CSV table of C-alpha atoms in Angstrom, one decimal:
chain,number,residue,atom,x,y,z
A,347,MET,CA,-34.7,144.4,150.7
A,348,THR,CA,-37.8,142.2,151.4
A,349,ILE,CA,-38.3,139.1,149.4
A,350,LYS,CA,-41.9,138.2,148.8
A,351,LYS,CA,-42.6,134.5,149.7
A,352,PHE,CA,-45.2,132.6,147.6
A,353,PRO,CA,-47.1,129.6,148.9
A,354,ILE,CA,-45.6,126.5,147.3
A,355,GLY,CA,-47.4,123.7,149.0
A,356,GLU,CA,-46.2,121.2,151.6
A,357,ARG,CA,-42.7,119.9,151.2
A,358,LYS,CA,-42.0,116.2,151.4
A,359,SER,CA,-38.9,115.4,153.5
A,360,ILE,CA,-36.7,112.3,153.0
A,361,GLY,CA,-33.9,111.0,155.2
A,362,MET,CA,-30.8,109.2,153.8
A,363,VAL,CA,-28.6,106.6,155.6
A,364,SER,CA,-25.6,105.8,153.5
A,365,LEU,CA,-23.3,102.8,154.4
A,366,GLY,CA,-20.4,101.1,152.6
A,367,CYS,CA,-17.7,102.2,150.2
A,368,PRO,CA,-17.2,105.4,148.3
A,369,LYS,CA,-19.0,103.8,145.3
A,370,ALA,CA,-22.1,103.4,147.4
A,371,LEU,CA,-21.7,107.0,148.6
A,372,VAL,CA,-21.8,108.2,145.0
A,373,ASP,CA,-25.0,106.2,144.5
A,374,SER,CA,-26.5,108.0,147.5
A,375,GLU,CA,-25.4,111.4,146.1
A,376,GLN,CA,-27.1,110.6,142.8
A,377,ILE,CA,-30.3,109.7,144.6
A,378,LEU,CA,-30.2,112.8,146.7
A,379,THR,CA,-29.5,114.9,143.6
A,380,GLN,CA,-32.6,113.5,141.9
A,381,LEU,CA,-34.7,113.9,145.0
A,382,ARG,CA,-33.7,117.6,145.2
A,383,ALA,CA,-34.4,118.1,141.5
A,384,GLU,CA,-37.9,116.8,142.0
A,385,GLY,CA,-38.6,119.2,145.0
A,386,TYR,CA,-38.1,116.8,147.9
A,387,GLU,CA,-36.4,118.2,151.0
A,388,THR,CA,-33.6,116.4,152.9
A,389,ALA,CA,-34.4,115.5,156.5
A,390,LYS,CA,-31.6,115.7,159.1
A,391,SER,CA,-33.3,113.3,161.6
A,392,TYR,CA,-35.7,110.4,161.6
A,393,ASP,CA,-38.3,112.5,163.3
A,394,GLY,CA,-38.3,115.1,160.5
A,395,ALA,CA,-38.6,112.6,157.7
A,396,ASP,CA,-41.7,111.4,155.9
A,397,LEU,CA,-39.6,108.5,154.6
A,398,VAL,CA,-36.1,107.1,155.0
A,399,ILE,CA,-33.8,105.5,152.4
A,400,VAL,CA,-31.1,103.2,153.6
A,401,ASN,CA,-28.2,102.5,151.2
A,402,THR,CA,-26.6,99.2,152.3
A,403,CYS,CA,-23.4,97.3,152.0
A,404,GLY,CA,-23.4,93.5,151.7
A,405,PHE,CA,-19.7,92.6,151.0
A,406,ILE,CA,-18.7,90.9,154.3
A,407,ASP,CA,-20.6,89.6,157.3
A,408,ALA,CA,-19.8,92.6,159.5
A,409,ALA,CA,-21.1,95.0,156.8
A,410,VAL,CA,-24.3,92.9,156.3
A,411,GLN,CA,-25.0,93.0,160.1
A,412,GLU,CA,-24.3,96.8,160.1
A,413,SER,CA,-26.8,97.3,157.3
A,414,LEU,CA,-29.4,95.1,158.9
A,415,ASP,CA,-29.0,97.0,162.2
A,416,ALA,CA,-29.3,100.4,160.3
A,417,ILE,CA,-32.5,99.2,158.6
A,418,GLY,CA,-33.9,98.1,162.0
A,419,GLU,CA,-33.1,101.4,163.6
A,420,ALA,CA,-34.7,103.3,160.7
A,421,LEU,CA,-37.9,101.2,161.0
A,422,ASN,CA,-38.0,101.7,164.8
A,423,GLU,CA,-37.4,105.4,164.6
A,424,ASN,CA,-39.4,106.3,161.5
A,425,GLY,CA,-41.4,103.3,160.2
A,426,LYS,CA,-41.3,104.1,156.4
A,427,VAL,CA,-38.1,102.7,154.9
A,428,ILE,CA,-36.9,102.0,151.4
A,429,VAL,CA,-33.7,99.9,151.1
A,430,THR,CA,-31.2,100.0,148.3
A,431,GLY,CA,-27.6,99.0,147.7
A,432,CYS,CA,-25.5,95.8,147.5
A,433,LEU,CA,-27.3,94.0,150.3
A,434,GLY,CA,-30.6,94.5,148.4
A,435,ALA,CA,-29.2,92.2,145.7
A,436,LYS,CA,-28.1,89.5,148.1
A,437,LYS,CA,-30.0,86.2,148.7
A,438,ASP,CA,-29.6,83.7,151.5
A,439,ALA,CA,-28.8,80.0,150.9
A,440,ALA,CA,-32.4,79.2,150.1
A,441,GLY,CA,-32.6,82.0,147.5
A,442,ASN,CA,-34.7,84.3,149.7
A,443,ASP,CA,-34.2,88.1,149.9
A,444,ILE,CA,-32.1,88.6,153.1
A,445,ILE,CA,-33.5,92.1,153.9
A,446,GLN,CA,-37.1,91.2,153.7
A,447,SER,CA,-36.6,87.9,155.6
A,448,VAL,CA,-35.2,89.9,158.5
A,449,HIS,CA,-37.2,93.1,158.1
A,450,PRO,CA,-40.5,92.3,156.4
A,451,LYS,CA,-41.9,95.8,157.1
A,452,VAL,CA,-39.5,97.6,154.7
A,453,LEU,CA,-41.5,99.2,151.9
A,454,GLU,CA,-39.3,98.4,148.9
A,455,VAL,CA,-35.9,96.8,148.2
A,456,THR,CA,-33.6,97.5,145.3
A,457,GLY,CA,-30.1,96.5,144.3
A,458,PRO,CA,-27.1,98.9,143.9
A,459,HIS,CA,-26.8,101.7,141.4
A,460,ALA,CA,-30.5,101.9,140.9
A,461,VAL,CA,-31.5,105.5,141.0
A,462,GLY,CA,-34.5,104.9,138.7
A,463,GLU,CA,-35.9,102.1,140.9
A,464,VAL,CA,-35.4,104.0,144.1
A,465,MET,CA,-37.2,107.0,142.7
A,466,ALA,CA,-40.1,104.8,141.5
A,467,ALA,CA,-40.3,103.5,145.0
A,468,VAL,CA,-40.3,107.0,146.5
A,469,HIS,CA,-43.0,108.1,144.1
A,470,LYS,CA,-45.1,105.1,145.1
A,471,HIS,CA,-44.9,105.8,148.8
A,472,LEU,CA,-44.4,109.5,148.9
A,473,PRO,CA,-45.8,111.2,145.8
A,474,LYS,CA,-43.7,113.7,144.1
A,475,PRO,CA,-44.3,117.4,145.1
A,476,HIS,CA,-46.2,119.5,142.6
A,477,ASP,CA,-43.6,122.3,142.4
A,478,PRO,CA,-40.1,121.0,141.6
A,479,PHE,CA,-37.5,123.7,141.1
A,480,ILE,CA,-34.7,122.4,138.9
A,481,ASP,CA,-32.6,125.4,139.6
A,482,LEU,CA,-32.4,124.4,143.2
A,483,VAL,CA,-30.0,121.7,142.2
A,484,PRO,CA,-26.4,122.7,141.8
A,485,ALA,CA,-24.6,121.6,138.6
A,486,GLN,CA,-22.3,119.3,140.6
A,487,GLY,CA,-25.2,117.6,142.3
A,488,ILE,CA,-25.9,116.9,145.9
A,489,LYS,CA,-22.7,115.7,147.8
A,490,LEU,CA,-22.3,114.0,151.1
A,491,THR,CA,-18.6,114.8,151.4
A,492,PRO,CA,-17.2,118.1,152.6
A,493,LYS,CA,-17.3,120.9,150.0
A,494,HIS,CA,-13.5,120.7,149.3
A,495,TYR,CA,-13.3,117.1,148.2
A,496,ALA,CA,-15.5,114.7,146.2
A,497,TYR,CA,-15.6,111.2,144.7
A,498,LEU,CA,-15.8,110.8,140.9
A,499,LYS,CA,-17.1,107.4,139.9
A,500,ILE,CA,-16.0,106.5,136.4
A,501,SER,CA,-17.6,103.1,136.0
A,502,GLU,CA,-19.9,100.6,137.6
A,503,GLY,CA,-19.5,96.8,138.1
A,504,CYS,CA,-16.5,94.5,137.5
A,505,ASN,CA,-15.4,91.9,134.9
A,506,HIS,CA,-13.3,89.9,137.4
A,507,ARG,CA,-14.5,86.9,139.2
A,508,CYS,CA,-12.3,86.9,142.3
A,509,SER,CA,-13.2,83.8,144.4
A,510,PHE,CA,-13.6,85.8,147.7
A,511,CYS,CA,-15.8,88.5,146.2
A,512,ILE,CA,-19.5,88.7,145.3
A,513,ILE,CA,-19.5,92.3,144.0
A,514,PRO,CA,-20.1,91.3,140.4
A,515,SER,CA,-23.2,89.3,141.4
A,516,MET,CA,-24.5,92.5,143.1
A,517,ARG,CA,-23.2,95.3,140.8
A,518,GLY,CA,-22.9,93.4,137.5
A,519,ASP,CA,-20.2,93.5,134.8
A,520,LEU,CA,-18.1,96.6,134.0
A,521,VAL,CA,-20.0,99.5,132.6
A,522,SER,CA,-17.8,102.6,131.9
A,523,ARG,CA,-19.4,106.0,131.9
A,524,PRO,CA,-18.9,108.1,128.7
A,525,ILE,CA,-15.8,110.1,129.1
A,526,ALA,CA,-17.5,113.4,128.2
A,527,ASP,CA,-20.0,112.8,131.1
A,528,VAL,CA,-17.1,112.1,133.5
A,529,MET,CA,-15.2,115.2,132.5
A,530,LEU,CA,-18.3,117.4,132.7
A,531,GLU,CA,-18.9,116.2,136.2
A,532,ALA,CA,-15.3,116.8,137.1
A,533,GLU,CA,-15.4,120.4,135.7
A,534,ASN,CA,-18.7,121.1,137.6
A,535,LEU,CA,-17.1,119.9,140.9
A,536,PHE,CA,-14.0,122.0,140.4
A,537,LYS,CA,-16.2,125.0,139.6
A,538,ALA,CA,-18.1,124.4,142.8
A,539,GLY,CA,-14.8,124.7,144.8
A,540,VAL,CA,-13.7,121.1,145.1
A,541,LYS,CA,-10.0,121.0,145.7
A,542,GLU,CA,-9.5,117.2,145.6
A,543,LEU,CA,-11.1,114.7,143.2
A,544,LEU,CA,-11.0,111.1,144.2
A,545,VAL,CA,-11.4,108.8,141.2
A,546,ILE,CA,-13.2,105.6,142.1
A,547,SER,CA,-14.7,102.4,140.5
A,548,GLN,CA,-14.5,98.7,141.1
A,549,ASP,CA,-11.5,98.6,138.7
A,550,THR,CA,-10.2,102.0,137.6
A,551,SER,CA,-7.5,100.4,135.4
A,552,ALA,CA,-10.2,98.6,133.3
A,553,TYR,CA,-12.0,101.9,132.4
A,554,GLY,CA,-13.2,101.7,128.8
A,555,VAL,CA,-12.6,97.9,128.3
A,556,ASP,CA,-16.3,97.3,127.9
A,557,VAL,CA,-16.7,99.8,125.1
A,558,LYS,CA,-13.4,98.9,123.5
A,559,PHE,CA,-11.8,102.2,124.4
A,560,ARG,CA,-14.4,104.1,122.3
A,561,THR,CA,-13.4,107.7,121.3
A,562,GLY,CA,-15.4,110.5,122.9
A,563,PHE,CA,-15.1,114.2,122.8
A,564,TRP,CA,-14.2,116.8,125.5
A,565,ASN,CA,-13.9,120.5,124.7
A,566,GLY,CA,-14.0,119.7,121.0
A,567,LYS,CA,-11.1,117.3,121.2
A,568,PRO,CA,-11.2,113.5,120.7
A,569,VAL,CA,-10.4,111.5,123.9
A,570,LYS,CA,-10.5,107.8,124.2
A,571,THR,CA,-12.4,106.0,127.0
A,572,HIS,CA,-9.2,104.8,128.5
A,573,MET,CA,-7.7,105.2,131.9
A,574,THR,CA,-4.5,106.9,130.8
A,575,GLN,CA,-6.3,109.5,128.5
A,576,LEU,CA,-8.9,110.1,131.2
A,577,VAL,CA,-6.3,110.7,133.9
A,578,THR,CA,-4.3,113.0,131.6
A,579,ALA,CA,-7.5,115.0,130.8
A,580,LEU,CA,-8.4,115.2,134.5
A,581,GLY,CA,-4.9,116.3,135.4
A,582,GLU,CA,-5.0,119.1,132.8
A,583,LEU,CA,-8.4,120.2,134.1
A,584,ALA,CA,-7.4,120.1,137.8
A,585,ALA,CA,-4.4,122.3,137.0
A,586,GLN,CA,-6.7,125.1,136.0
A,587,TYR,CA,-8.3,125.1,139.5
A,588,GLY,CA,-5.1,124.3,141.5
A,589,ALA,CA,-6.7,121.0,142.6
A,590,TRP,CA,-5.6,117.5,143.3
A,591,VAL,CA,-6.6,114.3,141.5
A,592,ARG,CA,-6.2,111.0,143.4
A,593,LEU,CA,-6.6,107.5,142.0
A,594,HIS,CA,-8.2,104.6,143.8
A,595,TYR,CA,-8.8,100.9,143.0
A,596,VAL,CA,-6.0,100.7,140.4
A,597,TYR,CA,-5.2,97.1,139.3
A,598,PRO,CA,-1.5,96.8,138.4
A,599,TYR,CA,-1.9,96.3,134.7
A,600,PRO,CA,1.0,97.2,132.4
A,601,HIS,CA,-0.6,100.4,131.1
A,602,VAL,CA,-0.6,101.8,134.7
A,603,ASP,CA,3.1,102.4,134.0
A,604,ASP,CA,2.1,105.2,131.7
A,605,VAL,CA,0.3,107.0,134.5
A,606,ILE,CA,3.4,107.2,136.8
A,607,PRO,CA,5.2,109.9,134.7
A,608,LEU,CA,2.1,112.1,135.1
A,609,MET,CA,2.6,111.8,138.9
A,610,ALA,CA,6.3,112.5,138.6
A,611,GLU,CA,5.4,115.7,136.7
A,612,GLY,CA,2.8,116.8,139.3
A,613,LYS,CA,-0.2,116.4,136.9
A,614,ILE,CA,-1.9,114.1,139.4
A,615,LEU,CA,-1.1,113.1,142.9
A,616,PRO,CA,1.8,110.5,143.3
A,617,TYR,CA,-0.6,108.1,145.0
A,618,LEU,CA,-1.8,104.7,143.9
A,619,ASP,CA,-4.4,102.6,145.7
A,620,VAL,CA,-3.6,99.1,144.4
A,621,PRO,CA,-5.7,96.2,145.9
A,622,LEU,CA,-3.0,93.4,145.7
A,623,GLN,CA,-4.7,91.1,148.3
A,624,HIS,CA,-1.7,88.7,148.4
A,625,ALA,CA,1.8,88.0,147.0
A,626,HIS,CA,2.2,84.3,146.6
A,627,PRO,CA,1.3,83.2,143.0
A,628,ASP,CA,-0.5,80.1,144.2
A,629,VAL,CA,-2.7,82.0,146.6
A,630,LEU,CA,-3.4,84.6,144.0
A,631,LYS,CA,-4.4,81.8,141.6
A,632,ARG,CA,-6.9,80.4,144.2
A,633,MET,CA,-8.2,83.9,144.6
A,634,LYS,CA,-8.5,84.2,140.8
A,635,ARG,CA,-6.8,87.6,140.9
A,636,PRO,CA,-5.8,89.2,137.6
A,637,ALA,CA,-2.2,89.8,138.6
A,638,ASN,CA,1.0,87.9,139.3
A,639,GLY,CA,2.8,88.3,142.7
A,640,GLU,CA,6.3,88.0,141.3
A,641,LYS,CA,5.8,90.8,138.7
A,642,ASN,CA,4.1,93.0,141.3
A,643,ILE,CA,7.4,93.6,143.2
A,644,GLU,CA,9.2,94.4,140.0
A,645,ARG,CA,6.4,96.8,139.0
A,646,ILE,CA,6.4,98.6,142.3
A,647,GLN,CA,10.2,99.0,142.1
A,648,ALA,CA,9.9,100.4,138.6
A,649,TRP,CA,7.2,102.8,139.7
A,650,ARG,CA,9.3,104.2,142.5
A,651,LYS,CA,12.2,104.6,140.2
A,652,MET,CA,10.1,106.7,137.9
A,653,CYS,CA,8.4,108.6,140.8
A,654,PRO,CA,10.4,108.5,144.1
A,655,ASP,CA,7.7,110.4,145.9
A,656,LEU,CA,5.0,107.8,145.1
A,657,THR,CA,2.8,106.6,147.9
A,658,ILE,CA,1.3,103.1,147.5
A,659,ARG,CA,-1.8,102.0,149.5
A,660,SER,CA,-2.9,98.4,149.3
A,661,THR,CA,-5.1,95.8,151.1
A,662,PHE,CA,-4.2,92.2,151.8
A,663,ILE,CA,-6.1,89.1,153.1
A,664,ALA,CA,-4.5,86.8,155.6
A,665,GLY,CA,-5.6,83.2,156.1
A,666,PHE,CA,-7.2,82.6,152.7
A,667,PRO,CA,-8.4,79.0,152.3
A,668,GLY,CA,-5.4,76.7,151.7
A,669,GLU,CA,-2.8,79.3,152.8
A,670,THR,CA,0.2,77.5,154.2
A,671,GLU,CA,2.6,78.9,156.7
A,672,ALA,CA,5.2,79.0,153.8
A,673,GLU,CA,2.8,81.0,151.6
A,674,PHE,CA,2.1,83.4,154.4
A,675,GLN,CA,5.8,83.8,155.0
A,676,TYR,CA,6.2,84.6,151.3
A,677,LEU,CA,3.7,87.4,151.8
A,678,LEU,CA,5.6,88.8,154.8
A,679,ASP,CA,8.8,88.7,152.7
A,680,PHE,CA,7.1,90.5,149.9
A,681,LEU,CA,5.9,93.3,152.3
A,682,LYS,CA,9.4,93.7,153.7
A,683,GLU,CA,10.8,94.2,150.2
A,684,ALA,CA,7.9,96.3,148.8
A,685,GLU,CA,7.6,98.6,151.8
A,686,ILE,CA,4.0,99.5,151.1
A,687,ASP,CA,3.3,103.0,152.5
A,688,ARG,CA,-0.3,102.5,153.6
A,689,LEU,CA,-1.6,99.0,154.2
A,690,GLY,CA,-4.8,97.4,155.5
A,691,CYS,CA,-5.0,93.6,156.2
A,692,PHE,CA,-8.1,91.6,156.9
A,693,ALA,CA,-8.4,88.1,158.2
A,694,TYR,CA,-10.2,86.1,155.6
A,695,SER,CA,-14.0,86.0,156.3
A,696,PRO,CA,-16.3,83.7,154.3
A,697,VAL,CA,-18.9,85.6,152.4
A,698,GLU,CA,-22.1,83.8,151.5
A,699,GLY,CA,-22.2,83.2,147.7
A,700,ALA,CA,-18.4,83.4,147.2
A,701,THR,CA,-16.8,80.5,145.4
A,702,ALA,CA,-13.8,80.6,147.8
A,703,ASN,CA,-16.1,79.0,150.4
A,704,ALA,CA,-15.8,75.7,148.5
A,705,LEU,CA,-12.0,75.6,148.5
A,706,PRO,CA,-10.3,72.9,150.6
A,707,ASP,CA,-8.2,73.3,153.7
A,708,PRO,CA,-9.8,76.3,155.3
A,709,VAL,CA,-7.5,78.1,157.8
A,710,PRO,CA,-8.8,78.1,161.4
A,711,GLU,CA,-10.2,81.4,162.6
A,712,GLU,CA,-7.6,81.8,165.3
A,713,VAL,CA,-4.8,81.3,162.8
A,714,ARG,CA,-6.3,83.8,160.4
A,715,GLU,CA,-6.5,86.4,163.1
A,716,GLU,CA,-2.9,85.6,164.3
A,717,ARG,CA,-1.6,86.0,160.8
A,718,ARG,CA,-3.4,89.3,160.3
A,719,GLY,CA,-1.8,90.5,163.5
A,720,ARG,CA,1.6,89.5,162.3
A,721,VAL,CA,1.1,91.5,159.0
A,722,MET,CA,0.0,94.6,160.9
A,723,GLU,CA,2.9,94.3,163.4
A,724,LEU,CA,5.3,94.2,160.4
A,725,GLN,CA,3.6,97.0,158.7
A,726,GLU,CA,3.8,99.2,161.9
A,727,GLU,CA,7.6,99.0,161.6
A,728,ILE,CA,7.6,99.7,157.9
A,729,SER,CA,5.2,102.6,158.2
A,730,LYS,CA,7.1,104.1,161.1
A,731,LYS,CA,10.3,104.0,159.2
A,732,ARG,CA,8.8,105.6,156.1
A,733,MET,CA,6.9,108.3,158.1
A,734,GLN,CA,10.0,109.2,160.1
A,735,ALA,CA,11.8,109.9,156.9
A,736,LYS,CA,9.4,112.8,156.3
A,737,VAL,CA,10.4,114.7,159.5
A,738,GLY,CA,12.0,118.0,158.5
A,739,ALA,CA,10.4,118.0,155.1
A,740,THR,CA,8.2,120.8,153.7
A,741,MET,CA,5.0,119.7,152.1
A,742,ARG,CA,1.7,121.0,150.9
A,743,VAL,CA,-1.4,119.9,152.8
A,744,LEU,CA,-5.1,120.3,152.5
A,745,ILE,CA,-6.9,121.5,155.6
A,746,ASP,CA,-9.9,119.3,156.5
A,747,GLU,CA,-10.8,120.7,159.9
A,748,VAL,CA,-9.9,123.6,162.0
A,749,THR,CA,-9.7,123.3,165.8
A,750,ARG,CA,-8.4,125.4,168.7
A,751,GLN,CA,-5.2,123.4,168.6
A,752,GLY,CA,-4.7,124.2,164.9
A,753,GLY,CA,-5.8,122.2,161.9
A,754,VAL,CA,-6.3,118.6,160.8
A,755,ALA,CA,-5.0,118.2,157.3
A,756,ARG,CA,-3.9,115.6,154.7
A,757,SER,CA,-0.8,115.4,152.6
A,758,VAL,CA,-0.6,113.9,149.1
A,759,ALA,CA,0.0,110.6,150.8
A,760,ASP,CA,-3.3,110.6,152.7
A,761,ALA,CA,-6.7,109.8,151.3
A,762,PRO,CA,-9.7,110.9,153.4
A,763,GLU,CA,-10.9,108.5,156.2
A,764,ILE,CA,-8.6,105.6,155.2
A,765,ASP,CA,-5.1,107.0,155.6
A,766,GLY,CA,-3.3,109.2,158.2
A,767,VAL,CA,-3.6,112.9,158.9
A,768,VAL,CA,-1.3,115.8,159.4
A,769,TYR,CA,-1.8,117.8,162.7
A,770,VAL,CA,-0.9,121.4,161.9
A,771,LYS,CA,0.0,123.9,164.6
A,772,PRO,CA,-1.7,127.3,164.2
A,773,PRO,CA,0.4,130.0,162.5
A,774,TYR,CA,2.5,132.2,164.8
A,775,GLU,CA,1.3,135.4,163.0
A,776,PRO,CA,-2.0,136.5,164.5
A,777,HIS,CA,-3.3,137.7,161.2
A,778,LYS,CA,-2.8,134.3,159.6
A,779,LYS,CA,-5.5,131.7,160.1
A,780,LEU,CA,-6.2,128.2,158.8
A,781,HIS,CA,-9.3,127.6,156.7
A,782,VAL,CA,-11.0,124.4,155.8
A,783,GLY,CA,-10.5,123.6,152.1
A,784,GLU,CA,-7.3,125.6,151.7
A,785,PHE,CA,-3.8,124.4,150.8
A,786,VAL,CA,-1.0,125.3,153.2
A,787,GLU,CA,2.7,124.8,153.1
A,788,VAL,CA,3.9,123.2,156.3
A,789,ARG,CA,7.1,121.8,157.8
A,790,VAL,CA,7.0,118.3,159.4
A,791,THR,CA,8.2,118.3,163.0
A,792,ALA,CA,7.3,114.8,164.2
A,793,ALA,CA,5.8,111.5,163.1
A,794,ASP,CA,4.5,108.1,164.3
A,795,ALA,CA,3.5,105.1,162.2
A,796,HIS,CA,0.3,106.7,160.9
A,797,ASP,CA,0.2,110.5,161.3
A,798,LEU,CA,2.4,113.6,161.0
A,799,TRP,CA,2.7,116.8,163.1
A,800,ALA,CA,3.7,120.0,161.4
A,801,GLU,CA,3.8,123.8,161.7
A,802,ALA,CA,2.6,126.2,159.2
């Protein structure tokens, strides 16, 4: 059959460079979705783009430099650059825009979560095509992740004022999405073939606080804008498609206890990403963290009692201003007792604009790095022990990549890009093959401190 082609005018092509966390990635996806809805094409290289959008990160110094380097590269390779994201909302000590002071040739600069502002800038410098085709945009939007997993952002901003963090100054206070909108997006993603949904926000546990847990409706039923009711609904929806739901950025509030039984029952993955940052109560107080270190160990133990298969991921900061050797040792003792499954540790890095910079008794850089190394050395032992216990077990994994050597997969304990992987040997039967995006039952044959090896 021959399809007749009609002249539709010249297409405008836009390139996207997306940096930073999954929340920034979702912002990029929303921008790409709107661009596609308006008839713009997506460029795969600088050469093929009429304009480039750079979505930046501005949380720590290394991220700021990476963003500035990416902007510089886009300017050198293309010349027409619009900048958005967290760095766009950041000022230097004199109150000047950081991006425009370093790269004055950028066309426009916006802050994070600013689809409308970005589109206005695009329209100004690359007028909208005259022939938009709304039906070119899939219901789930344009995604930057592989087809079999996607991030679902349930809120924007944060109400906390942690002394080391400047995210609220860039992304604002908590704004929860209507629960019906969240559920509709989740349904569209599952219908499109997504097998794993990763729930993200700045503070997933606080979902709905800003709207006083207002009641919404999904499939004709009332559902409160509350973490536990949202997670319950997502678990029920995912079950219809045989998919996973994974929770990220969960602060250890008491109501999180109500989510653990859902994990034990297999409704959502037994996985919690809990950003604890430290264990000593005095350090947490200086950090202005909304949690108490002593209660955290009790809560972790209670969670594991309810759900023995629970995987806990967390991040910690070593060498925070004023941290004594005794306070650091307290953290090490906590880690030995808690046995966190997946752990990242950062040496404290001053962030311009953070109130922690004014705290007394800063820890020397070499001590910060030395303490970070001690944490990771301890964690290596803990992780190796917990991973070794999985050898001989049978588990369900999701295939991310297929190679000549077999497959690269993830278990329920592995979030994409931040945790380990499972290397799967190809099936012995010639007629059986591994496919990206499929679930496979495997038997674990070996382990190290981070990854597993298995056979299908």
